JSON list of C-alpha atoms in Angstrom, two decimals:
[
{"chain": "E", "resi": 1, "resn": "MET", "atom": "CA", "xyz": [-50.85, 1.25, -36.36]},
{"chain": "E", "resi": 2, "resn": "THR", "atom": "CA", "xyz": [-51.42, -0.31, -32.94]},
{"chain": "E", "resi": 3, "resn": "ARG", "atom": "CA", "xyz": [-48.82, -2.98, -33.72]},
{"chain": "E", "resi": 4, "resn": "ARG", "atom": "CA", "xyz": [-46.23, -0.36, -34.76]},
{"chain": "E", "resi": 5, "resn": "ILE", "atom": "CA", "xyz": [-46.84, 1.59, -31.55]},
{"chain": "E", "resi": 6, "resn": "ALA", "atom": "CA", "xyz": [-46.40, -1.56, -29.48]},
{"chain": "E", "resi": 7, "resn": "ILE", "atom": "CA", "xyz": [-43.12, -2.36, -31.26]},
{"chain": "E", "resi": 8, "resn": "GLY", "atom": "CA", "xyz": [-41.89, 1.19, -30.72]},
{"chain": "E", "resi": 9, "resn": "LEU", "atom": "CA", "xyz": [-42.69, 1.09, -27.03]},
{"chain": "E", "resi": 10, "resn": "ALA", "atom": "CA", "xyz": [-40.91, -2.23, -26.70]},
{"chain": "E", "resi": 11, "resn": "MET", "atom": "CA", "xyz": [-37.78, -0.80, -28.33]},
{"chain": "E", "resi": 12, "resn": "VAL", "atom": "CA", "xyz": [-37.83, 2.24, -26.02]},
{"chain": "E", "resi": 13, "resn": "LEU", "atom": "CA", "xyz": [-38.21, -0.03, -22.99]},
{"chain": "E", "resi": 14, "resn": "THR", "atom": "CA", "xyz": [-35.32, -2.23, -24.14]},
{"chain": "E", "resi": 15, "resn": "ILE", "atom": "CA", "xyz": [-33.02, 0.78, -24.58]},
{"chain": "E", "resi": 16, "resn": "ALA", "atom": "CA", "xyz": [-34.03, 2.19, -21.20]},
{"chain": "E", "resi": 17, "resn": "LEU", "atom": "CA", "xyz": [-33.34, -1.10, -19.48]},
{"chain": "E", "resi": 18, "resn": "GLY", "atom": "CA", "xyz": [-29.95, -1.31, -21.18]},
{"chain": "E", "resi": 19, "resn": "LEU", "atom": "CA", "xyz": [-29.01, 2.18, -20.06]},
{"chain": "E", "resi": 20, "resn": "GLY", "atom": "CA", "xyz": [-30.16, 1.35, -16.57]},
{"chain": "E", "resi": 21, "resn": "SER", "atom": "CA", "xyz": [-27.95, -1.72, -16.47]},
{"chain": "E", "resi": 22, "resn": "ALA", "atom": "CA", "xyz": [-24.96, 0.30, -17.69]},
{"chain": "E", "resi": 23, "resn": "GLY", "atom": "CA", "xyz": [-25.62, 2.92, -15.03]},
{"chain": "E", "resi": 24, "resn": "SER", "atom": "CA", "xyz": [-25.85, 0.27, -12.34]},
{"chain": "E", "resi": 25, "resn": "ALA", "atom": "CA", "xyz": [-22.56, -1.25, -13.48]},
{"chain": "E", "resi": 26, "resn": "ARG", "atom": "CA", "xyz": [-20.83, 2.14, -13.27]},
{"chain": "E", "resi": 27, "resn": "ALA", "atom": "CA", "xyz": [-22.19, 2.53, -9.73]},
{"chain": "E", "resi": 28, "resn": "GLU", "atom": "CA", "xyz": [-20.67, -0.77, -8.56]},
{"chain": "E", "resi": 29, "resn": "PRO", "atom": "CA", "xyz": [-17.17, -0.82, -6.99]},
{"chain": "E", "resi": 30, "resn": "CYS", "atom": "CA", "xyz": [-14.77, -0.37, -9.88]},
{"chain": "E", "resi": 31, "resn": "CYS", "atom": "CA", "xyz": [-11.68, -2.21, -8.86]},
{"chain": "E", "resi": 32, "resn": "GLY", "atom": "CA", "xyz": [-12.33, -5.37, -6.92]},
{"chain": "E", "resi": 33, "resn": "PRO", "atom": "CA", "xyz": [-12.79, -5.92, -3.20]},
{"chain": "E", "resi": 34, "resn": "ILE", "atom": "CA", "xyz": [-10.43, -4.60, -0.55]},
{"chain": "E", "resi": 35, "resn": "THR", "atom": "CA", "xyz": [-8.45, -7.63, 0.58]},
{"chain": "E", "resi": 36, "resn": "PRO", "atom": "CA", "xyz": [-7.12, -8.14, 4.13]},
{"chain": "E", "resi": 37, "resn": "ALA", "atom": "CA", "xyz": [-3.77, -6.78, 2.89]},
{"chain": "E", "resi": 38, "resn": "GLY", "atom": "CA", "xyz": [-5.62, -3.79, 1.48]},
{"chain": "E", "resi": 39, "resn": "GLU", "atom": "CA", "xyz": [-7.24, -3.20, 4.85]},
{"chain": "E", "resi": 40, "resn": "ARG", "atom": "CA", "xyz": [-3.79, -3.27, 6.48]},
{"chain": "E", "resi": 41, "resn": "LEU", "atom": "CA", "xyz": [-2.55, -0.73, 3.95]},
{"chain": "E", "resi": 42, "resn": "ALA", "atom": "CA", "xyz": [-5.49, 1.56, 4.70]},
{"chain": "E", "resi": 43, "resn": "ARG", "atom": "CA", "xyz": [-4.82, 1.33, 8.45]},
{"chain": "E", "resi": 44, "resn": "PHE", "atom": "CA", "xyz": [-1.14, 2.05, 7.85]},
{"chain": "E", "resi": 45, "resn": "LEU", "atom": "CA", "xyz": [-1.94, 5.17, 5.81]},
{"chain": "E", "resi": 46, "resn": "ASP", "atom": "CA", "xyz": [-4.49, 6.32, 8.39]},
{"chain": "E", "resi": 47, "resn": "GLY", "atom": "CA", "xyz": [-1.76, 6.08, 11.04]},
{"chain": "E", "resi": 48, "resn": "THR", "atom": "CA", "xyz": [0.95, 8.04, 9.24]},
{"chain": "E", "resi": 49, "resn": "GLY", "atom": "CA", "xyz": [-0.04, 11.36, 10.82]},
{"chain": "E", "resi": 50, "resn": "VAL", "atom": "CA", "xyz": [0.27, 13.09, 7.45]},
{"chain": "E", "resi": 51, "resn": "ASP", "atom": "CA", "xyz": [-2.60, 15.40, 8.36]},
{"chain": "E", "resi": 52, "resn": "HIS", "atom": "CA", "xyz": [-0.34, 17.14, 10.90]},
{"chain": "E", "resi": 53, "resn": "LEU", "atom": "CA", "xyz": [3.19, 16.16, 9.78]},
{"chain": "E", "resi": 54, "resn": "TRP", "atom": "CA", "xyz": [5.17, 16.96, 6.59]},
{"chain": "E", "resi": 55, "resn": "LEU", "atom": "CA", "xyz": [3.41, 20.31, 6.57]},
{"chain": "E", "resi": 56, "resn": "ALA", "atom": "CA", "xyz": [4.07, 22.86, 3.83]},
{"chain": "E", "resi": 57, "resn": "GLY", "atom": "CA", "xyz": [5.99, 25.94, 4.84]},
{"chain": "E", "resi": 58, "resn": "HIS", "atom": "CA", "xyz": [8.28, 24.16, 7.29]},
{"chain": "E", "resi": 59, "resn": "HIS", "atom": "CA", "xyz": [11.63, 22.48, 6.93]},
{"chain": "E", "resi": 60, "resn": "VAL", "atom": "CA", "xyz": [11.02, 18.90, 8.05]},
{"chain": "E", "resi": 61, "resn": "ASP", "atom": "CA", "xyz": [12.84, 15.72, 8.94]},
{"chain": "E", "resi": 62, "resn": "TRP", "atom": "CA", "xyz": [11.95, 13.66, 5.89]},
{"chain": "E", "resi": 63, "resn": "ARG", "atom": "CA", "xyz": [11.60, 10.42, 7.87]},
{"chain": "E", "resi": 64, "resn": "THR", "atom": "CA", "xyz": [9.31, 11.71, 10.64]},
{"chain": "E", "resi": 65, "resn": "GLY", "atom": "CA", "xyz": [7.66, 14.71, 9.02]},
{"chain": "E", "resi": 66, "resn": "GLU", "atom": "CA", "xyz": [8.36, 16.78, 12.12]},
{"chain": "E", "resi": 67, "resn": "ALA", "atom": "CA", "xyz": [9.35, 20.40, 11.68]},
{"chain": "E", "resi": 68, "resn": "THR", "atom": "CA", "xyz": [13.02, 21.13, 12.37]},
{"chain": "E", "resi": 69, "resn": "PRO", "atom": "CA", "xyz": [14.45, 24.37, 13.72]},
{"chain": "E", "resi": 70, "resn": "GLY", "atom": "CA", "xyz": [14.99, 27.08, 11.15]},
{"chain": "E", "resi": 71, "resn": "ALA", "atom": "CA", "xyz": [13.26, 29.68, 9.10]},
{"chain": "E", "resi": 72, "resn": "ARG", "atom": "CA", "xyz": [9.90, 28.94, 7.51]},
{"chain": "E", "resi": 73, "resn": "GLU", "atom": "CA", "xyz": [10.09, 28.09, 3.83]},
{"chain": "E", "resi": 74, "resn": "THR", "atom": "CA", "xyz": [7.75, 27.67, 0.88]},
{"chain": "E", "resi": 75, "resn": "ALA", "atom": "CA", "xyz": [8.54, 24.02, 0.22]},
{"chain": "E", "resi": 76, "resn": "THR", "atom": "CA", "xyz": [5.96, 21.23, 0.29]},
{"chain": "E", "resi": 77, "resn": "HIS", "atom": "CA", "xyz": [6.84, 17.66, 1.25]},
{"chain": "E", "resi": 78, "resn": "CYS", "atom": "CA", "xyz": [4.87, 15.21, -0.86]},
{"chain": "E", "resi": 79, "resn": "SER", "atom": "CA", "xyz": [8.00, 13.34, -1.92]},
{"chain": "E", "resi": 80, "resn": "ALA", "atom": "CA", "xyz": [9.47, 13.18, 1.58]},
{"chain": "E", "resi": 81, "resn": "PHE", "atom": "CA", "xyz": [6.22, 11.68, 2.87]},
{"chain": "E", "resi": 82, "resn": "VAL", "atom": "CA", "xyz": [6.18, 9.07, 0.08]},
{"chain": "E", "resi": 83, "resn": "ALA", "atom": "CA", "xyz": [9.82, 8.20, 0.77]},
{"chain": "E", "resi": 84, "resn": "ALA", "atom": "CA", "xyz": [9.20, 7.83, 4.49]},
{"chain": "E", "resi": 85, "resn": "ALA", "atom": "CA", "xyz": [6.05, 5.73, 4.04]},
{"chain": "E", "resi": 86, "resn": "ALA", "atom": "CA", "xyz": [7.79, 3.46, 1.52]},
{"chain": "E", "resi": 87, "resn": "GLU", "atom": "CA", "xyz": [10.74, 2.98, 3.88]},
{"chain": "E", "resi": 88, "resn": "ARG", "atom": "CA", "xyz": [8.39, 1.97, 6.71]},
{"chain": "E", "resi": 89, "resn": "LEU", "atom": "CA", "xyz": [6.83, -0.58, 4.37]},
{"chain": "E", "resi": 90, "resn": "GLY", "atom": "CA", "xyz": [10.21, -2.04, 3.46]},
{"chain": "E", "resi": 91, "resn": "VAL", "atom": "CA", "xyz": [10.22, -0.61, -0.07]},
{"chain": "E", "resi": 92, "resn": "TYR", "atom": "CA", "xyz": [12.90, 1.58, -1.64]},
{"chain": "E", "resi": 93, "resn": "VAL", "atom": "CA", "xyz": [12.01, 4.61, -3.70]},
{"chain": "E", "resi": 94, "resn": "LEU", "atom": "CA", "xyz": [14.45, 7.43, -4.38]},
{"chain": "E", "resi": 95, "resn": "ARG", "atom": "CA", "xyz": [14.97, 9.35, -1.13]},
{"chain": "E", "resi": 96, "resn": "PRO", "atom": "CA", "xyz": [17.53, 11.34, 0.87]},
{"chain": "E", "resi": 97, "resn": "PRO", "atom": "CA", "xyz": [20.50, 11.17, 1.00]},
{"chain": "E", "resi": 98, "resn": "ASP", "atom": "CA", "xyz": [20.46, 9.70, -2.53]},
{"chain": "E", "resi": 99, "resn": "HIS", "atom": "CA", "xyz": [18.64, 12.86, -3.63]},
{"chain": "E", "resi": 100, "resn": "SER", "atom": "CA", "xyz": [17.94, 16.07, -1.73]},
{"chain": "E", "resi": 101, "resn": "GLN", "atom": "CA", "xyz": [14.38, 16.99, -0.82]},
{"chain": "E", "resi": 102, "resn": "GLU", "atom": "CA", "xyz": [14.48, 19.78, -3.41]},
{"chain": "E", "resi": 103, "resn": "LEU", "atom": "CA", "xyz": [12.48, 18.81, -6.53]},
{"chain": "E", "resi": 104, "resn": "LEU", "atom": "CA", "xyz": [12.46, 15.24, -5.25]},
{"chain": "E", "resi": 105, "resn": "ALA", "atom": "CA", "xyz": [9.02, 14.34, -6.71]},
{"chain": "E", "resi": 106, "resn": "ASN", "atom": "CA", "xyz": [10.26, 15.02, -10.25]},
{"chain": "E", "resi": 107, "resn": "ALA", "atom": "CA", "xyz": [13.35, 12.94, -9.57]},
{"chain": "E", "resi": 108, "resn": "GLN", "atom": "CA", "xyz": [11.31, 10.10, -8.04]},
{"chain": "E", "resi": 109, "resn": "LEU", "atom": "CA", "xyz": [9.20, 9.78, -11.17]},
{"chain": "E", "resi": 110, "resn": "ARG", "atom": "CA", "xyz": [12.27, 9.75, -13.38]},
{"chain": "E", "resi": 111, "resn": "TRP", "atom": "CA", "xyz": [13.76, 7.08, -11.11]},
{"chain": "E", "resi": 112, "resn": "LEU", "atom": "CA", "xyz": [10.58, 5.00, -11.26]},
{"chain": "E", "resi": 113, "resn": "ARG", "atom": "CA", "xyz": [10.58, 5.16, -15.08]},
{"chain": "E", "resi": 114, "resn": "GLY", "atom": "CA", "xyz": [14.03, 3.63, -15.12]},
{"chain": "E", "resi": 115, "resn": "ALA", "atom": "CA", "xyz": [13.84, 1.57, -11.93]},
{"chain": "E", "resi": 116, "resn": "PRO", "atom": "CA", "xyz": [16.52, -1.11, -12.08]},
{"chain": "E", "resi": 117, "resn": "ASP", "atom": "CA", "xyz": [15.71, -4.78, -12.57]},
{"chain": "E", "resi": 118, "resn": "GLY", "atom": "CA", "xyz": [15.02, -6.40, -9.25]},
{"chain": "E", "resi": 119, "resn": "SER", "atom": "CA", "xyz": [13.69, -3.20, -7.69]},
{"chain": "E", "resi": 120, "resn": "GLY", "atom": "CA", "xyz": [10.19, -4.69, -7.57]},
{"chain": "E", "resi": 121, "resn": "TRP", "atom": "CA", "xyz": [8.53, -1.68, -9.18]},
{"chain": "E", "resi": 122, "resn": "ARG", "atom": "CA", "xyz": [6.28, -2.07, -12.20]},
{"chain": "E", "resi": 123, "resn": "SER", "atom": "CA", "xyz": [4.41, 0.45, -14.30]},
{"chain": "E", "resi": 124, "resn": "LEU", "atom": "CA", "xyz": [0.61, 0.38, -14.31]},
{"chain": "E", "resi": 125, "resn": "PRO", "atom": "CA", "xyz": [-1.38, 1.38, -17.39]},
{"chain": "E", "resi": 126, "resn": "ASP", "atom": "CA", "xyz": [-4.22, 3.43, -15.92]},
{"chain": "E", "resi": 127, "resn": "PRO", "atom": "CA", "xyz": [-6.13, 4.59, -12.82]},
{"chain": "E", "resi": 128, "resn": "VAL", "atom": "CA", "xyz": [-8.25, 1.42, -12.73]},
{"chain": "E", "resi": 129, "resn": "ALA", "atom": "CA", "xyz": [-5.14, -0.74, -12.48]},
{"chain": "E", "resi": 130, "resn": "ALA", "atom": "CA", "xyz": [-3.75, 1.60, -9.80]},
{"chain": "E", "resi": 131, "resn": "GLN", "atom": "CA", "xyz": [-6.88, 1.43, -7.64]},
{"chain": "E", "resi": 132, "resn": "THR", "atom": "CA", "xyz": [-7.11, -2.35, -8.12]},
{"chain": "E", "resi": 133, "resn": "ALA", "atom": "CA", "xyz": [-3.50, -2.88, -6.99]},
{"chain": "E", "resi": 134, "resn": "ALA", "atom": "CA", "xyz": [-4.00, -0.67, -3.92]},
{"chain": "E", "resi": 135, "resn": "ASN", "atom": "CA", "xyz": [-7.12, -2.66, -3.02]},
{"chain": "E", "resi": 136, "resn": "ARG", "atom": "CA", "xyz": [-4.94, -5.79, -3.07]},
{"chain": "E", "resi": 137, "resn": "GLY", "atom": "CA", "xyz": [-2.59, -4.15, -0.55]},
{"chain": "E", "resi": 138, "resn": "GLU", "atom": "CA", "xyz": [0.23, -3.07, -2.85]},
{"chain": "E", "resi": 139, "resn": "LEU", "atom": "CA", "xyz": [2.12, 0.19, -2.50]},
{"chain": "E", "resi": 140, "resn": "VAL", "atom": "CA", "xyz": [0.93, 2.26, -5.45]},
{"chain": "E", "resi": 141, "resn": "LEU", "atom": "CA", "xyz": [2.38, 5.67, -6.27]},
{"chain": "E", "resi": 142, "resn": "GLU", "atom": "CA", "xyz": [0.82, 8.21, -8.59]},
{"chain": "E", "resi": 143, "resn": "ALA", "atom": "CA", "xyz": [3.25, 10.85, -9.76]},
{"chain": "E", "resi": 144, "resn": "PHE", "atom": "CA", "xyz": [3.44, 13.88, -12.04]},
{"chain": "E", "resi": 145, "resn": "GLU", "atom": "CA", "xyz": [6.66, 15.41, -13.32]},
{"chain": "E", "resi": 146, "resn": "ASN", "atom": "CA", "xyz": [6.44, 19.16, -13.80]},
{"chain": "E", "resi": 147, "resn": "PRO", "atom": "CA", "xyz": [7.26, 20.06, -17.43]},
{"chain": "E", "resi": 148, "resn": "ASN", "atom": "CA", "xyz": [9.27, 22.97, -16.01]},
{"chain": "E", "resi": 149, "resn": "PRO", "atom": "CA", "xyz": [12.33, 21.28, -14.48]},
{"chain": "E", "resi": 150, "resn": "ARG", "atom": "CA", "xyz": [12.74, 24.17, -12.06]},
{"chain": "E", "resi": 151, "resn": "ARG", "atom": "CA", "xyz": [9.26, 23.68, -10.61]},
{"chain": "E", "resi": 152, "resn": "PRO", "atom": "CA", "xyz": [8.11, 20.86, -8.31]},
{"chain": "E", "resi": 153, "resn": "GLY", "atom": "CA", "xyz": [6.01, 17.95, -9.44]},
{"chain": "E", "resi": 154, "resn": "HIS", "atom": "CA", "xyz": [3.75, 15.96, -7.17]},
{"chain": "E", "resi": 155, "resn": "ILE", "atom": "CA", "xyz": [3.53, 12.40, -5.86]},
{"chain": "E", "resi": 156, "resn": "ALA", "atom": "CA", "xyz": [1.02, 10.59, -3.65]},
{"chain": "E", "resi": 157, "resn": "ILE", "atom": "CA", "xyz": [0.04, 7.12, -2.43]},
{"chain": "E", "resi": 158, "resn": "VAL", "atom": "CA", "xyz": [-3.10, 5.46, -3.79]},
{"chain": "E", "resi": 159, "resn": "ARG", "atom": "CA", "xyz": [-5.23, 4.14, -0.93]},
{"chain": "E", "resi": 160, "resn": "PRO", "atom": "CA", "xyz": [-7.72, 1.26, -1.01]},
{"chain": "E", "resi": 161, "resn": "SER", "atom": "CA", "xyz": [-11.26, 2.27, -1.93]},
{"chain": "E", "resi": 162, "resn": "GLU", "atom": "CA", "xyz": [-14.46, 0.63, -3.16]},
{"chain": "E", "resi": 163, "resn": "GLN", "atom": "CA", "xyz": [-15.51, 3.70, -5.09]},
{"chain": "E", "resi": 164, "resn": "SER", "atom": "CA", "xyz": [-17.55, 3.34, -8.26]},
{"chain": "E", "resi": 165, "resn": "ARG", "atom": "CA", "xyz": [-16.17, 3.41, -11.78]},
{"chain": "E", "resi": 166, "resn": "ALA", "atom": "CA", "xyz": [-18.05, 6.66, -12.39]},
{"chain": "E", "resi": 167, "resn": "ALA", "atom": "CA", "xyz": [-16.35, 8.28, -9.40]},
{"chain": "E", "resi": 168, "resn": "LEU", "atom": "CA", "xyz": [-12.95, 6.93, -10.46]},
{"chain": "E", "resi": 169, "resn": "ASP", "atom": "CA", "xyz": [-13.34, 8.24, -14.01]},
{"chain": "E", "resi": 170, "resn": "ARG", "atom": "CA", "xyz": [-14.37, 11.65, -12.71]},
{"chain": "E", "resi": 171, "resn": "ASP", "atom": "CA", "xyz": [-12.00, 12.18, -9.78]},
{"chain": "E", "resi": 172, "resn": "GLY", "atom": "CA", "xyz": [-9.28, 9.51, -10.01]},
{"chain": "E", "resi": 173, "resn": "PRO", "atom": "CA", "xyz": [-8.11, 7.04, -7.36]},
{"chain": "E", "resi": 174, "resn": "ARG", "atom": "CA", "xyz": [-8.45, 7.78, -3.67]},
{"chain": "E", "resi": 175, "resn": "GLU", "atom": "CA", "xyz": [-5.09, 8.81, -2.24]},
{"chain": "E", "resi": 176, "resn": "THR", "atom": "CA", "xyz": [-3.08, 9.90, 0.81]},
{"chain": "E", "resi": 177, "resn": "GLN", "atom": "CA", "xyz": [-0.65, 12.78, 0.46]},
{"chain": "E", "resi": 178, "resn": "ALA", "atom": "CA", "xyz": [1.41, 15.65, 1.75]},
{"chain": "E", "resi": 179, "resn": "GLY", "atom": "CA", "xyz": [1.58, 18.78, -0.40]},
{"chain": "E", "resi": 180, "resn": "GLU", "atom": "CA", "xyz": [-0.04, 22.19, -0.64]},
{"chain": "E", "resi": 181, "resn": "THR", "atom": "CA", "xyz": [-2.76, 20.56, 1.44]},
{"chain": "E", "resi": 182, "resn": "ASN", "atom": "CA", "xyz": [-2.12, 17.37, 3.38]},
{"chain": "E", "resi": 183, "resn": "ALA", "atom": "CA", "xyz": [-4.82, 14.71, 3.40]},
{"chain": "E", "resi": 184, "resn": "VAL", "atom": "CA", "xyz": [-5.21, 11.21, 4.79]},
{"chain": "E", "resi": 185, "resn": "ASP", "atom": "CA", "xyz": [-8.02, 10.48, 2.33]},
{"chain": "E", "resi": 186, "resn": "THR", "atom": "CA", "xyz": [-8.80, 12.56, -0.73]},
{"chain": "E", "resi": 187, "resn": "VAL", "atom": "CA", "xyz": [-9.20, 12.11, -4.48]},
{"chain": "E", "resi": 188, "resn": "THR", "atom": "CA", "xyz": [-6.58, 12.57, -7.15]},
{"chain": "E", "resi": 189, "resn": "ALA", "atom": "CA", "xyz": [-8.48, 15.46, -8.76]},
{"chain": "E", "resi": 190, "resn": "VAL", "atom": "CA", "xyz": [-8.19, 17.43, -5.51]},
{"chain": "E", "resi": 191, "resn": "GLY", "atom": "CA", "xyz": [-4.70, 16.31, -4.53]},
{"chain": "E", "resi": 192, "resn": "PHE", "atom": "CA", "xyz": [-3.19, 17.22, -7.91]},
{"chain": "E", "resi": 193, "resn": "ARG", "atom": "CA", "xyz": [-5.29, 20.34, -8.56]},
{"chain": "E", "resi": 194, "resn": "HIS", "atom": "CA", "xyz": [-2.26, 22.65, -8.25]},
{"chain": "E", "resi": 195, "resn": "HIS", "atom": "CA", "xyz": [-0.61, 20.91, -11.21]},
{"chain": "E", "resi": 196, "resn": "PRO", "atom": "CA", "xyz": [-2.43, 21.70, -14.46]},
{"chain": "E", "resi": 197, "resn": "GLY", "atom": "CA", "xyz": [-2.57, 18.74, -16.82]},
{"chain": "E", "resi": 198, "resn": "ALA", "atom": "CA", "xyz": [-1.79, 16.17, -14.12]},
{"chain": "E", "resi": 199, "resn": "TRP", "atom": "CA", "xyz": [-5.30, 14.77, -13.64]},
{"chain": "E", "resi": 200, "resn": "VAL", "atom": "CA", "xyz": [-7.77, 14.84, -16.52]},
{"chain": "E", "resi": 201, "resn": "PRO", "atom": "CA", "xyz": [-11.10, 13.00, -16.16]},
{"chain": "E", "resi": 202, "resn": "ASP", "atom": "CA", "xyz": [-10.97, 9.45, -17.52]},
{"chain": "E", "resi": 203, "resn": "GLY", "atom": "CA", "xyz": [-7.24, 9.33, -16.77]},
{"chain": "E", "resi": 204, "resn": "GLY", "atom": "CA", "xyz": [-5.97, 11.25, -19.76]},
{"chain": "E", "resi": 205, "resn": "GLY", "atom": "CA", "xyz": [-3.56, 13.53, -17.89]},
{"chain": "E", "resi": 206, "resn": "GLY", "atom": "CA", "xyz": [0.14, 13.35, -17.15]},
{"chain": "E", "resi": 207, "resn": "ILE", "atom": "CA", "xyz": [-0.02, 11.26, -13.95]},
{"chain": "E", "resi": 208, "resn": "ARG", "atom": "CA", "xyz": [1.83, 7.95, -14.06]},
{"chain": "E", "resi": 209, "resn": "TYR", "atom": "CA", "xyz": [1.27, 4.95, -11.78]},
{"chain": "E", "resi": 210, "resn": "TYR", "atom": "CA", "xyz": [3.72, 2.46, -10.28]},
{"chain": "E", "resi": 211, "resn": "ALA", "atom": "CA", "xyz": [3.16, -0.47, -7.93]},
{"chain": "E", "resi": 212, "resn": "HIS", "atom": "CA", "xyz": [5.32, -2.54, -5.59]},
{"chain": "E", "resi": 213, "resn": "SER", "atom": "CA", "xyz": [4.22, -5.54, -3.53]},
{"chain": "E", "resi": 214, "resn": "ILE", "atom": "CA", "xyz": [4.49, -5.34, 0.26]},
{"chain": "E", "resi": 215, "resn": "ASP", "atom": "CA", "xyz": [5.65, -8.24, 2.38]},
{"chain": "E", "resi": 216, "resn": "TRP", "atom": "CA", "xyz": [3.20, -7.78, 5.22]},
{"chain": "E", "resi": 217, "resn": "THR", "atom": "CA", "xyz": [4.60, -10.82, 7.06]},
{"chain": "E", "resi": 218, "resn": "LYS", "atom": "CA", "xyz": [7.70, -8.80, 7.91]},
{"chain": "E", "resi": 219, "resn": "LEU", "atom": "CA", "xyz": [5.86, -5.70, 9.14]},
{"chain": "E", "resi": 220, "resn": "PHE", "atom": "CA", "xyz": [4.25, -4.72, 12.40]}
]
């Protein structure tokens, strides 16, 4: 009897240690270190002024995010912000005048799906790959096309982060965005909360991810 009890305790201890190791692994940074290029990307995003530019309810200059004269409107400007940021980084994504600001996020995702050869864009399979690429200093977009073609989708820029795998699975990559609420640093679950089905924990929603390298030697 004593021997059976000892064996049972040993098994329980082994299982507990295994679960502890798994928990520790999920608490470690999920997606590699932030490289020097990733640090430059983070500083660039911090300096965009998106917390007070590209504000919802105003007509804006898509390049600067500044409000232009005219009546207030209901539009948000996630896609204009992405277009402006990409242009500053030397990367083309669909933008005015090639497409109007109206329903531009939906159109940007369609364009990314069929981006021409030589455009430099590539599709990423999941949120882990998206966060990893951003940590390396690549321009990573996360985008959702509204299933109602008359309603806006949403698009944002993934920002470098050393968050844990548990946090990533729960809330998605860290991101910078304009939209219903502008944010320099938030999580996908919050940024896409106005779009049902976009973010689902563990990355099972309708968001798609695309990455493009940045030639930092030619910038700033």
